[in-house]
PDB file of C-alpha atoms and ligand atoms in Angstrom:
ATOM      1  CA  MET B   1     -13.252  13.368   7.809  1.00 85.00           C
ATOM      2  CA  ALA B   2     -14.752   9.755   7.512  1.00 92.00           C
ATOM      3  CA  PRO B   3     -12.510   6.787   9.254  1.00 96.00           C
ATOM      4  CA  PRO B   4     -10.409   4.717   6.797  1.00 98.00           C
ATOM      5  CA  VAL B   5     -12.360   1.350   6.034  1.00 98.00           C
ATOM      6  CA  PHE B   6     -10.077  -2.026   6.012  1.00 98.00           C
ATOM      7  CA  ARG B   7     -11.768  -5.346   5.188  1.00 98.00           C
ATOM      8  CA  PHE B   8     -10.226  -8.819   5.428  1.00 98.00           C
ATOM      9  CA  ALA B   9     -11.927 -11.070   2.858  1.00 98.00           C
ATOM     10  CA  PRO B  10     -11.181 -14.517   2.972  1.00 98.00           C
ATOM     11  CA  SER B  11     -12.935 -17.587   0.859  1.00 98.00           C
ATOM     12  CA  PRO B  12     -14.385 -20.340   3.142  1.00 98.00           C
ATOM     13  CA  ASN B  13     -12.793 -22.999   0.830  1.00 96.00           C
ATOM     14  CA  GLY B  14     -10.517 -24.416   3.481  1.00 95.00           C
ATOM     15  CA  PHE B  15      -9.310 -23.417   7.249  1.00 96.00           C
ATOM     16  CA  LEU B  16      -6.945 -20.448   7.555  1.00 96.00           C
ATOM     17  CA  HIS B  17      -3.568 -20.791   7.893  1.00 95.00           C
ATOM     18  CA  LEU B  18      -0.840 -18.700   9.279  1.00 95.00           C
ATOM     19  CA  GLY B  19      -0.721 -16.647   6.054  1.00 94.00           C
ATOM     20  CA  HIS B  20      -4.551 -15.684   6.343  1.00 96.00           C
ATOM     21  CA  ALA B  21      -3.749 -14.740   9.916  1.00 97.00           C
ATOM     22  CA  TYR B  22      -0.950 -12.154   8.766  1.00 96.00           C
ATOM     23  CA  SER B  23      -3.107 -10.583   6.574  1.00 97.00           C
ATOM     24  CA  ALA B  24      -6.121 -10.508   8.862  1.00 98.00           C
ATOM     25  CA  LEU B  25      -3.860  -9.181  11.701  1.00 97.00           C
ATOM     26  CA  LEU B  26      -2.151  -6.288   9.458  1.00 97.00           C
ATOM     27  CA  ASN B  27      -5.823  -5.035   8.329  1.00 98.00           C
ATOM     28  CA  PHE B  28      -6.775  -5.182  12.269  1.00 97.00           C
ATOM     29  CA  ASP B  29      -3.428  -3.447  13.316  1.00 96.00           C
ATOM     30  CA  ARG B  30      -4.130  -1.021  10.321  1.00 97.00           C
ATOM     31  CA  ALA B  31      -7.585  -0.328  11.697  1.00 97.00           C
ATOM     32  CA  ARG B  32      -6.700   0.201  15.184  1.00 96.00           C
ATOM     33  CA  GLU B  33      -3.586   2.495  14.568  1.00 95.00           C
ATOM     34  CA  THR B  34      -5.615   4.735  12.109  1.00 97.00           C
ATOM     35  CA  GLY B  35      -8.808   4.624  14.463  1.00 97.00           C
ATOM     36  CA  GLY B  36     -10.566   3.025  11.148  1.00 98.00           C
ATOM     37  CA  ARG B  37     -13.246   0.599  10.785  1.00 98.00           C
ATOM     38  CA  LEU B  38     -12.756  -3.040  10.116  1.00 98.00           C
ATOM     39  CA  LEU B  39     -14.934  -5.300   7.921  1.00 98.00           C
ATOM     40  CA  LEU B  40     -15.025  -9.083   7.471  1.00 98.00           C
ATOM     41  CA  ARG B  41     -16.403 -10.106   4.217  1.00 98.00           C
ATOM     42  CA  ILE B  42     -16.897 -13.450   3.173  1.00 98.00           C
ATOM     43  CA  GLU B  43     -16.283 -14.305  -0.412  1.00 98.00           C
ATOM     44  CA  ASP B  44     -18.104 -17.569  -1.124  1.00 97.00           C
ATOM     45  CA  ILE B  45     -19.224 -17.256  -4.676  1.00 96.00           C
ATOM     46  CA  ASP B  46     -17.734 -20.343  -5.785  1.00 94.00           C
ATOM     47  CA  ALA B  47     -20.764 -22.588  -4.516  1.00 91.00           C
ATOM     48  CA  THR B  48     -18.584 -25.583  -5.510  1.00 92.00           C
ATOM     49  CA  ARG B  49     -15.867 -25.211  -3.282  1.00 94.00           C
ATOM     50  CA  CYS B  50     -16.936 -22.988  -0.163  1.00 97.00           C
ATOM     51  CA  ARG B  51     -18.752 -24.914   2.823  1.00 97.00           C
ATOM     52  CA  PRO B  52     -20.648 -23.633   5.891  1.00 97.00           C
ATOM     53  CA  GLU B  53     -17.842 -25.120   8.126  1.00 98.00           C
ATOM     54  CA  TYR B  54     -15.186 -23.322   6.839  1.00 98.00           C
ATOM     55  CA  GLU B  55     -16.835 -20.100   7.120  1.00 98.00           C
ATOM     56  CA  THR B  56     -18.043 -21.290  10.769  1.00 98.00           C
ATOM     57  CA  ALA B  57     -14.134 -22.020  11.367  1.00 98.00           C
ATOM     58  CA  ILE B  58     -13.049 -18.343  10.001  1.00 98.00           C
ATOM     59  CA  TYR B  59     -15.391 -16.621  12.559  1.00 98.00           C
ATOM     60  CA  GLU B  60     -13.898 -18.719  15.284  1.00 98.00           C
ATOM     61  CA  ASP B  61     -10.374 -18.353  14.370  1.00 98.00           C
ATOM     62  CA  LEU B  62     -10.582 -14.697  13.979  1.00 98.00           C
ATOM     63  CA  ALA B  63     -11.971 -14.177  17.289  1.00 98.00           C
ATOM     64  CA  TRP B  64      -9.499 -16.340  19.038  1.00 98.00           C
ATOM     65  CA  LEU B  65      -7.072 -14.506  17.229  1.00 97.00           C
ATOM     66  CA  GLY B  66      -8.330 -11.383  19.484  1.00 97.00           C
ATOM     67  CA  MET B  67      -9.679  -9.557  16.456  1.00 97.00           C
ATOM     68  CA  ALA B  68     -13.096  -7.895  16.492  1.00 96.00           C
ATOM     69  CA  TRP B  69     -14.982  -6.788  13.071  1.00 98.00           C
ATOM     70  CA  GLU B  70     -18.404  -5.074  12.582  1.00 98.00           C
ATOM     71  CA  THR B  71     -21.396  -6.952  12.169  1.00 97.00           C
ATOM     72  CA  PRO B  72     -23.399  -7.728   9.778  1.00 97.00           C
ATOM     73  CA  VAL B  73     -20.920  -9.354   7.751  1.00 98.00           C
ATOM     74  CA  ARG B  74     -21.390  -9.146   3.853  1.00 98.00           C
ATOM     75  CA  ARG B  75     -21.535 -12.639   2.385  1.00 98.00           C
ATOM     76  CA  GLN B  76     -21.233 -12.384  -1.124  1.00 98.00           C
ATOM     77  CA  SER B  77     -23.650 -14.978  -2.048  1.00 97.00           C
ATOM     78  CA  GLY B  78     -26.352 -12.921  -0.574  1.00 97.00           C
ATOM     79  CA  HIS B  79     -25.555  -9.960  -2.778  1.00 97.00           C
ATOM     80  CA  LEU B  80     -25.657 -11.668  -6.698  1.00 97.00           C
ATOM     81  CA  ALA B  81     -28.272  -8.704  -7.728  1.00 97.00           C
ATOM     82  CA  ASP B  82     -25.406  -6.020  -6.872  1.00 98.00           C
ATOM     83  CA  TYR B  83     -23.158  -7.815  -9.214  1.00 98.00           C
ATOM     84  CA  HIS B  84     -25.857  -8.251 -11.938  1.00 97.00           C
ATOM     85  CA  THR B  85     -26.310  -5.017 -12.021  1.00 98.00           C
ATOM     86  CA  ALA B  86     -22.676  -4.056 -12.398  1.00 98.00           C
ATOM     87  CA  LEU B  87     -22.491  -6.800 -14.980  1.00 98.00           C
ATOM     88  CA  GLU B  88     -25.387  -5.031 -16.616  1.00 97.00           C
ATOM     89  CA  LYS B  89     -23.674  -1.555 -16.789  1.00 98.00           C
ATOM     90  CA  LEU B  90     -20.741  -2.956 -18.475  1.00 98.00           C
ATOM     91  CA  SER B  91     -22.980  -5.156 -20.818  1.00 97.00           C
ATOM     92  CA  ALA B  92     -24.641  -1.813 -21.881  1.00 98.00           C
ATOM     93  CA  LEU B  93     -21.102  -0.366 -22.714  1.00 98.00           C
ATOM     94  CA  GLY B  94     -20.897  -3.046 -25.064  1.00 97.00           C
ATOM     95  CA  LEU B  95     -17.586  -4.458 -22.874  1.00 98.00           C
ATOM     96  CA  VAL B  96     -19.388  -8.002 -22.463  1.00 97.00           C
ATOM     97  CA  TYR B  97     -19.678 -11.265 -24.572  1.00 97.00           C
ATOM     98  CA  PRO B  98     -20.559 -14.786 -24.272  1.00 98.00           C
ATOM     99  CA  ALA B  99     -18.022 -17.353 -24.710  1.00 98.00           C
ATOM    100  CA  PHE B 100     -19.145 -20.861 -25.230  1.00 97.00           C
ATOM    101  CA  GLU B 101     -16.115 -22.935 -25.491  1.00 96.00           C
ATOM    102  CA  SER B 102     -15.260 -25.370 -22.277  1.00 95.00           C
ATOM    103  CA  ARG B 103     -11.975 -25.657 -20.410  1.00 94.00           C
ATOM    104  CA  ALA B 104     -10.819 -28.439 -22.601  1.00 96.00           C
ATOM    105  CA  GLU B 105     -11.794 -26.478 -26.150  1.00 97.00           C
ATOM    106  CA  ILE B 106      -9.866 -23.409 -24.884  1.00 97.00           C
ATOM    107  CA  ALA B 107      -6.969 -25.354 -23.986  1.00 97.00           C
ATOM    108  CA  LYS B 108      -6.862 -26.828 -27.628  1.00 97.00           C
ATOM    109  CA  LEU B 109      -7.395 -23.549 -29.142  1.00 96.00           C
ATOM    110  CA  VAL B 110      -4.421 -22.104 -27.244  1.00 97.00           C
ATOM    111  CA  ALA B 111      -2.404 -25.244 -27.962  1.00 97.00           C
ATOM    112  CA  ALA B 112      -2.918 -24.977 -31.745  1.00 96.00           C
ATOM    113  CA  ARG B 113      -1.610 -21.334 -31.126  1.00 96.00           C
ATOM    114  CA  GLU B 114       1.202 -22.109 -29.425  1.00 96.00           C
ATOM    115  CA  ALA B 115       2.310 -24.758 -31.966  1.00 96.00           C
ATOM    116  CA  ALA B 116       2.488 -21.716 -34.337  1.00 94.00           C
ATOM    117  CA  GLY B 117       4.782 -19.539 -31.785  1.00 96.00           C
ATOM    118  CA  PRO B 118       4.549 -18.015 -28.470  1.00 96.00           C
ATOM    119  CA  TRP B 119       0.888 -17.146 -26.942  1.00 97.00           C
ATOM    120  CA  PRO B 120       0.679 -14.740 -24.152  1.00 97.00           C
ATOM    121  CA  ARG B 121       0.101 -15.591 -20.672  1.00 98.00           C
ATOM    122  CA  ASP B 122      -1.375 -13.496 -17.960  1.00 98.00           C
ATOM    123  CA  PRO B 123       0.480 -12.652 -14.687  1.00 97.00           C
ATOM    124  CA  ASP B 124      -0.444 -15.815 -13.050  1.00 96.00           C
ATOM    125  CA  GLY B 125       0.941 -17.869 -15.553  1.00 97.00           C
ATOM    126  CA  ALA B 126      -2.269 -18.892 -17.715  1.00 97.00           C
ATOM    127  CA  PRO B 127      -2.514 -18.736 -21.155  1.00 97.00           C
ATOM    128  CA  LEU B 128      -4.753 -15.644 -22.401  1.00 98.00           C
ATOM    129  CA  TYR B 129      -8.294 -16.612 -23.546  1.00 98.00           C
ATOM    130  CA  PRO B 130      -7.832 -16.319 -27.553  1.00 96.00           C
ATOM    131  CA  GLY B 131     -10.908 -14.520 -27.776  1.00 94.00           C
ATOM    132  CA  THR B 132     -12.412 -16.901 -30.627  1.00 95.00           C
ATOM    133  CA  ALA B 133     -15.907 -16.152 -29.579  1.00 96.00           C
ATOM    134  CA  LYS B 134     -16.237 -12.472 -30.315  1.00 95.00           C
ATOM    135  CA  SER B 135     -16.589 -13.717 -33.912  1.00 94.00           C
ATOM    136  CA  LEU B 136     -19.917 -15.216 -33.381  1.00 96.00           C
ATOM    137  CA  SER B 137     -22.916 -13.383 -34.613  1.00 95.00           C
ATOM    138  CA  ALA B 138     -25.464 -12.074 -32.215  1.00 93.00           C
ATOM    139  CA  ASP B 139     -27.839 -14.361 -33.553  1.00 96.00           C
ATOM    140  CA  GLU B 140     -25.626 -17.301 -33.333  1.00 96.00           C
ATOM    141  CA  CYS B 141     -24.862 -16.354 -29.592  1.00 96.00           C
ATOM    142  CA  ASP B 142     -28.571 -16.239 -28.739  1.00 95.00           C
ATOM    143  CA  ARG B 143     -29.350 -19.644 -30.448  1.00 96.00           C
ATOM    144  CA  LEU B 144     -26.525 -20.780 -28.257  1.00 96.00           C
ATOM    145  CA  ILE B 145     -28.032 -19.504 -25.186  1.00 95.00           C
ATOM    146  CA  ASP B 146     -31.667 -20.661 -25.834  1.00 96.00           C
ATOM    147  CA  SER B 147     -30.271 -24.081 -26.208  1.00 96.00           C
ATOM    148  CA  GLY B 148     -28.998 -23.914 -22.761  1.00 96.00           C
ATOM    149  CA  ALA B 149     -25.418 -24.234 -23.675  1.00 96.00           C
ATOM    150  CA  PRO B 150     -23.059 -23.003 -20.900  1.00 96.00           C
ATOM    151  CA  TYR B 151     -21.188 -20.108 -21.220  1.00 97.00           C
ATOM    152  CA  ALA B 152     -19.170 -17.382 -19.635  1.00 97.00           C
ATOM    153  CA  LEU B 153     -19.220 -14.082 -19.651  1.00 98.00           C
ATOM    154  CA  ARG B 154     -15.789 -12.374 -20.648  1.00 98.00           C
ATOM    155  CA  LEU B 155     -14.822  -8.634 -20.676  1.00 98.00           C
ATOM    156  CA  ASP B 156     -13.472  -7.423 -24.252  1.00 98.00           C
ATOM    157  CA  MET B 157     -10.313  -6.185 -22.923  1.00 98.00           C
ATOM    158  CA  ALA B 158      -9.227  -4.298 -25.841  1.00 98.00           C
ATOM    159  CA  ARG B 159     -12.420  -2.482 -26.448  1.00 98.00           C
ATOM    160  CA  ALA B 160     -12.447  -1.390 -22.524  1.00 98.00           C
ATOM    161  CA  CYS B 161      -9.044  -0.350 -22.446  1.00 98.00           C
ATOM    162  CA  ARG B 162      -9.475   2.311 -25.359  1.00 98.00           C
ATOM    163  CA  ARG B 163     -12.499   3.726 -23.248  1.00 97.00           C
ATOM    164  CA  VAL B 164     -10.003   4.781 -20.318  1.00 97.00           C
ATOM    165  CA  ALA B 165      -7.028   6.880 -20.004  1.00 95.00           C
ATOM    166  CA  ALA B 166      -3.848   5.324 -18.264  1.00 94.00           C
ATOM    167  CA  LEU B 167      -4.897   3.954 -15.214  1.00 98.00           C
ATOM    168  CA  THR B 168      -2.633   4.007 -12.014  1.00 98.00           C
ATOM    169  CA  TRP B 169      -3.025   2.870  -8.442  1.00 98.00           C
ATOM    170  CA  THR B 170      -1.250   4.342  -5.228  1.00 98.00           C
ATOM    171  CA  GLU B 171       0.523   1.401  -3.716  1.00 98.00           C
ATOM    172  CA  LEU B 172       1.409   1.701   0.082  1.00 98.00           C
ATOM    173  CA  GLY B 173       2.823  -1.604   0.296  1.00 97.00           C
ATOM    174  CA  GLU B 174       5.046  -3.118  -2.222  1.00 97.00           C
ATOM    175  CA  GLY B 175       4.731  -5.219  -5.269  1.00 97.00           C
ATOM    176  CA  PRO B 176       6.637  -8.677  -6.155  1.00 96.00           C
ATOM    177  CA  ASP B 177       9.539  -6.706  -8.095  1.00 96.00           C
ATOM    178  CA  GLY B 178       9.564  -3.936  -5.631  1.00 96.00           C
ATOM    179  CA  GLU B 179       6.609  -1.544  -7.030  1.00 97.00           C
ATOM    180  CA  ARG B 180       5.750   1.279  -4.789  1.00 97.00           C
ATOM    181  CA  GLY B 181       3.942   4.543  -4.916  1.00 98.00           C
ATOM    182  CA  ILE B 182       1.984   5.538  -8.052  1.00 98.00           C
ATOM    183  CA  VAL B 183       2.013   1.892 -10.145  1.00 98.00           C
ATOM    184  CA  SER B 184       0.636   1.815 -13.816  1.00 98.00           C
ATOM    185  CA  ALA B 185      -1.959  -0.706 -14.416  1.00 98.00           C
ATOM    186  CA  ARG B 186      -1.781  -2.912 -17.195  1.00 98.00           C
ATOM    187  CA  PRO B 187      -5.200  -4.497 -17.145  1.00 98.00           C
ATOM    188  CA  GLU B 188      -4.336  -5.728 -21.090  1.00 98.00           C
ATOM    189  CA  ALA B 189      -1.848  -8.409 -19.512  1.00 98.00           C
ATOM    190  CA  TRP B 190      -5.088 -10.454 -18.373  1.00 98.00           C
ATOM    191  CA  GLY B 191      -6.808 -10.578 -21.929  1.00 98.00           C
ATOM    192  CA  ASP B 192     -10.614 -11.106 -21.884  1.00 98.00           C
ATOM    193  CA  VAL B 193     -11.159 -12.133 -18.177  1.00 98.00           C
ATOM    194  CA  MET B 194     -14.298 -13.859 -17.277  1.00 98.00           C
ATOM    195  CA  LEU B 195     -16.703 -11.707 -15.377  1.00 98.00           C
ATOM    196  CA  ALA B 196     -19.536 -14.330 -15.055  1.00 98.00           C
ATOM    197  CA  ARG B 197     -20.587 -17.758 -15.774  1.00 95.00           C
ATOM    198  CA  LYS B 198     -24.150 -18.808 -16.756  1.00 92.00           C
ATOM    199  CA  GLU B 199     -24.539 -20.204 -13.139  1.00 89.00           C
ATOM    200  CA  THR B 200     -22.684 -17.858 -11.470  1.00 91.00           C
ATOM    201  CA  PRO B 201     -23.651 -14.345 -12.365  1.00 90.00           C
ATOM    202  CA  THR B 202     -20.373 -12.784 -10.970  1.00 97.00           C
ATOM    203  CA  SER B 203     -16.638 -13.464 -10.675  1.00 97.00           C
ATOM    204  CA  TYR B 204     -14.106 -12.760  -8.185  1.00 97.00           C
ATOM    205  CA  HIS B 205     -12.919  -9.488 -10.129  1.00 98.00           C
ATOM    206  CA  LEU B 206     -16.462  -7.979 -10.250  1.00 98.00           C
ATOM    207  CA  SER B 207     -17.692  -8.942  -7.013  1.00 98.00           C
ATOM    208  CA  VAL B 208     -14.369  -7.496  -5.055  1.00 98.00           C
ATOM    209  CA  VAL B 209     -14.672  -4.398  -7.059  1.00 98.00           C
ATOM    210  CA  VAL B 210     -18.291  -4.043  -6.434  1.00 98.00           C
ATOM    211  CA  ASP B 211     -18.248  -4.736  -2.666  1.00 98.00           C
ATOM    212  CA  ASP B 212     -15.004  -2.517  -1.960  1.00 98.00           C
ATOM    213  CA  ALA B 213     -16.913   0.403  -3.243  1.00 98.00           C
ATOM    214  CA  LEU B 214     -20.508  -0.304  -1.983  1.00 98.00           C
ATOM    215  CA  GLN B 215     -18.774  -1.017   1.504  1.00 98.00           C
ATOM    216  CA  GLY B 216     -16.722   2.111   1.431  1.00 98.00           C
ATOM    217  CA  VAL B 217     -13.181   0.556   1.693  1.00 98.00           C
ATOM    218  CA  SER B 218     -10.294   3.057   1.458  1.00 98.00           C
ATOM    219  CA  GLU B 219      -7.729   0.676   2.253  1.00 98.00           C
ATOM    220  CA  VAL B 220      -7.052  -2.641   0.562  1.00 98.00           C
ATOM    221  CA  VAL B 221      -4.278  -4.736   2.522  1.00 98.00           C
ATOM    222  CA  ARG B 222      -4.245  -7.928   0.648  1.00 98.00           C
ATOM    223  CA  GLY B 223      -1.356 -10.709  -0.208  1.00 96.00           C
ATOM    224  CA  GLN B 224       1.311  -9.842  -2.720  1.00 97.00           C
ATOM    225  CA  ASP B 225      -0.617 -12.653  -4.767  1.00 96.00           C
ATOM    226  CA  LEU B 226      -3.138 -10.151  -6.001  1.00 98.00           C
ATOM    227  CA  PHE B 227      -1.011  -7.499  -6.603  1.00 98.00           C
ATOM    228  CA  HIS B 228      -1.521  -7.797 -10.397  1.00 98.00           C
ATOM    229  CA  ALA B 229      -5.104  -8.429 -10.095  1.00 98.00           C
ATOM    230  CA  THR B 230      -5.220  -4.632  -9.009  1.00 98.00           C
ATOM    231  CA  SER B 231      -4.734  -3.611 -12.526  1.00 98.00           C
ATOM    232  CA  VAL B 232      -8.243  -5.395 -13.322  1.00 98.00           C
ATOM    233  CA  HIS B 233      -9.801  -3.827 -10.545  1.00 98.00           C
ATOM    234  CA  ARG B 234      -8.680  -0.289 -11.423  1.00 98.00           C
ATOM    235  CA  LEU B 235      -9.978  -0.935 -14.900  1.00 98.00           C
ATOM    236  CA  LEU B 236     -13.611  -2.320 -13.573  1.00 98.00           C
ATOM    237  CA  GLN B 237     -13.327   0.653 -11.001  1.00 98.00           C
ATOM    238  CA  VAL B 238     -13.174   3.191 -13.886  1.00 98.00           C
ATOM    239  CA  LEU B 239     -15.860   1.736 -16.092  1.00 98.00           C
ATOM    240  CA  LEU B 240     -18.142   1.229 -13.294  1.00 98.00           C
ATOM    241  CA  ASP B 241     -17.725   5.121 -12.134  1.00 98.00           C
ATOM    242  CA  LEU B 242     -16.630   3.761  -8.446  1.00 98.00           C
ATOM    243  CA  PRO B 243     -14.169   5.123  -6.240  1.00 98.00           C
ATOM    244  CA  GLU B 244     -10.534   4.329  -6.184  1.00 98.00           C
ATOM    245  CA  PRO B 245      -9.126   2.766  -2.822  1.00 98.00           C
ATOM    246  CA  ALA B 246      -5.341   2.814  -1.935  1.00 98.00           C
ATOM    247  CA  TYR B 247      -3.724  -0.709  -2.087  1.00 98.00           C
ATOM    248  CA  ARG B 248      -1.527  -2.069   0.400  1.00 98.00           C
ATOM    249  CA  HIS B 249      -0.040  -5.643  -0.935  1.00 98.00           C
ATOM    250  CA  HIS B 250       1.831  -7.654   1.779  1.00 96.00           C
ATOM    251  CA  ALA B 251       4.719 -10.341   1.380  1.00 94.00           C
ATOM    252  CA  LEU B 252       3.198 -13.738   1.638  1.00 93.00           C
ATOM    253  CA  LEU B 253       4.479 -15.915   4.025  1.00 90.00           C
ATOM    254  CA  LEU B 254       6.356 -19.170   2.672  1.00 85.00           C
ATOM    255  CA  ASP B 255       6.691 -22.619   4.182  1.00 80.00           C
ATOM    256  CA  GLU B 256      10.292 -24.122   4.848  1.00 78.00           C
ATOM    257  CA  ALA B 257      10.665 -25.003   1.079  1.00 79.00           C
ATOM    258  CA  GLY B 258       9.760 -21.498  -0.108  1.00 80.00           C
ATOM    259  CA  ARG B 259       6.166 -22.342  -1.420  1.00 82.00           C
ATOM    260  CA  LYS B 260       3.191 -20.279  -0.816  1.00 80.00           C
ATOM    261  CA  LEU B 261       1.265 -21.770   2.296  1.00 81.00           C
ATOM    262  CA  SER B 262      -1.813 -23.398   1.184  1.00 73.00           C
ATOM    263  CA  LYS B 263      -4.965 -24.282   3.343  1.00 71.00           C
ATOM    264  CA  SER B 264      -3.982 -27.733   3.356  1.00 67.00           C
ATOM    265  CA  GLY B 265      -0.835 -27.352   4.883  1.00 64.00           C
ATOM    266  CA  ARG B 266      -1.167 -28.826   8.332  1.00 64.00           C
ATOM    267  CA  SER B 267       1.643 -27.554  10.259  1.00 68.00           C
ATOM    268  CA  THR B 268       0.716 -23.851   9.427  1.00 87.00           C
ATOM    269  CA  GLY B 269      -3.175 -24.336   9.972  1.00 93.00           C
ATOM    270  CA  LEU B 270      -4.541 -22.187  12.750  1.00 96.00           C
ATOM    271  CA  ARG B 271      -6.686 -24.849  14.291  1.00 95.00           C
ATOM    272  CA  GLU B 272      -3.598 -27.252  14.582  1.00 94.00           C
ATOM    273  CA  LEU B 273      -1.295 -24.529  16.280  1.00 94.00           C
ATOM    274  CA  ARG B 274      -4.340 -23.761  18.607  1.00 96.00           C
ATOM    275  CA  ASP B 275      -4.654 -27.618  19.295  1.00 95.00           C
ATOM    276  CA  ALA B 276      -1.274 -27.925  19.657  1.00 94.00           C
ATOM    277  CA  GLY B 277      -1.134 -25.302  22.555  1.00 95.00           C
ATOM    278  CA  ALA B 278      -0.078 -22.076  20.744  1.00 95.00           C
ATOM    279  CA  SER B 279      -1.653 -19.041  21.733  1.00 96.00           C
ATOM    280  CA  PRO B 280      -2.668 -15.786  19.906  1.00 96.00           C
ATOM    281  CA  ALA B 281       0.733 -13.767  20.878  1.00 95.00           C
ATOM    282  CA  ASP B 282       2.509 -16.917  19.492  1.00 94.00           C
ATOM    283  CA  VAL B 283       0.660 -16.539  15.942  1.00 95.00           C
ATOM    284  CA  ARG B 284       1.866 -12.931  16.260  1.00 95.00           C
ATOM    285  CA  ARG B 285       5.104 -13.726  16.459  1.00 93.00           C
ATOM    286  CA  LEU B 286       5.112 -16.699  14.030  1.00 92.00           C
ATOM    287  CA  VAL B 287       4.172 -14.254  11.257  1.00 93.00           C
ATOM    288  CA  GLY B 288       6.577 -11.446  12.624  1.00 91.00           C
ATOM    289  CA  LEU B 289       4.093  -9.045  13.935  1.00 90.00           C
ATOM    290  CA  GLY B 290       4.784  -7.254  17.259  1.00 69.00           C
ATOM    291  CA  GLN B 291       2.407  -7.419  20.392  1.00 58.00           C
ATOM    292  CA  VAL B 292      -0.363  -5.274  19.518  1.00 48.00           C
ATOM    293  CA  SER B 293      -1.495  -4.839  22.956  1.00 41.00           C
ATOM    294  CA  LEU B 294       2.028  -2.640  23.828  1.00 36.00           C
ATOM    295  CA  GLY B 295       0.994  -0.710  20.796  1.00 36.00           C
ATOM    296  CA  VAL B 296       3.953  -2.053  18.792  1.00 35.00           C
ATOM    297  CA  SER B 297       3.485  -3.885  15.230  1.00 37.00           C
ATOM    298  CA  LYS B 298       5.618  -4.046  12.032  1.00 39.00           C
ATOM    299  CA  THR B 299       5.379  -1.733   9.194  1.00 39.00           C
ATOM    300  CA  PRO B 300       3.907  -3.525   6.761  1.00 44.00           C
ATOM    301  CA  PRO B 301       6.269  -4.018   3.703  1.00 43.00           C
TER     302      PRO B 301
HETATM  303  N1  LIG K 401     -11.036 -13.740  -1.199  1.00 69.11           N
HETATM  304  C1  LIG K 401      -9.678 -13.675  -1.864  1.00 69.11           C
HETATM  305  C2  LIG K 401      -8.899 -14.724  -1.066  1.00 69.11           C
HETATM  306  O1  LIG K 401      -9.225 -15.441  -0.422  1.00 69.11           O
HETATM  307  C3  LIG K 401      -8.999 -12.642  -1.369  1.00 69.11           C
HETATM  308  C4  LIG K 401      -9.474 -11.043  -2.125  1.00 69.11           C
HETATM  309  C5  LIG K 401      -9.142  -9.795  -2.216  1.00 69.11           C
HETATM  310  O2  LIG K 401      -8.446  -9.815  -0.856  1.00 69.11           O
HETATM  311  O3  LIG K 401      -9.355  -8.996  -2.531  1.00 69.11           O
HETATM  312  O4  LIG K 401      -7.822 -14.827  -1.888  1.00 69.11           O
END
């Protein structure tokens, strides 16, 4: 049987902190325990936020932690054609439509609806896109696109859900509410998610699903903040006829105030810790993982 494939997939939009170290080391340890392969993937499609110095720091910090990964590393910005192909496939199924409203216009549309009563929010707490652009005629869409107007390409969620049977995934870790085992996916909770923008022919959801499939990832180990996004990922996998990996979501590390660690948090940055004299073993202890050299590592939640 082929060995399991794991991946750590950071975005180079800041320096890594203890939360990233935890996720990266869990992947590394799982790969070692199972005789699996470990891939590193650079998720750098957001050109406005990603910087080469952060990418260089990712390689340095992970190597300092004692991690090794396969090369060449896949950098998403170099594979836009792969995401475009997937987008075309969804388009050909009649599941993609252009939406021309700006962020401010969408906020106004949502505010008008909220004034009339409760309006649904996605699992991250953002109001759902009201779907207004779906009523534009094909001619009107073409005219706007030809005029150079900016737009987003969105998934027609209701239509997409009608094409698939009930979706589930195998959760080897745990969701924020203790979900484990066979979990029911609820992609409709996200509404008409964005799949691409005029200037960026992909999105997080689309590229992560395409890459996990292309790279043969069999077990996705990542933070619980992405647990609910898995519903969208399962839907896209089925629509695009891609294989289904298992998922192992892990708890997030919190700071003393109980907040999620952020890339700007100085005290938990790997560079700061290293400069202050911490060793990779100290980092393992800080994130609650045992010494890998002794072959002992905490079972991920
Ligand atoms: N690039 C994402 C992040 O840095 C992680 C994506 C994933 O693991 O699916 O949060």
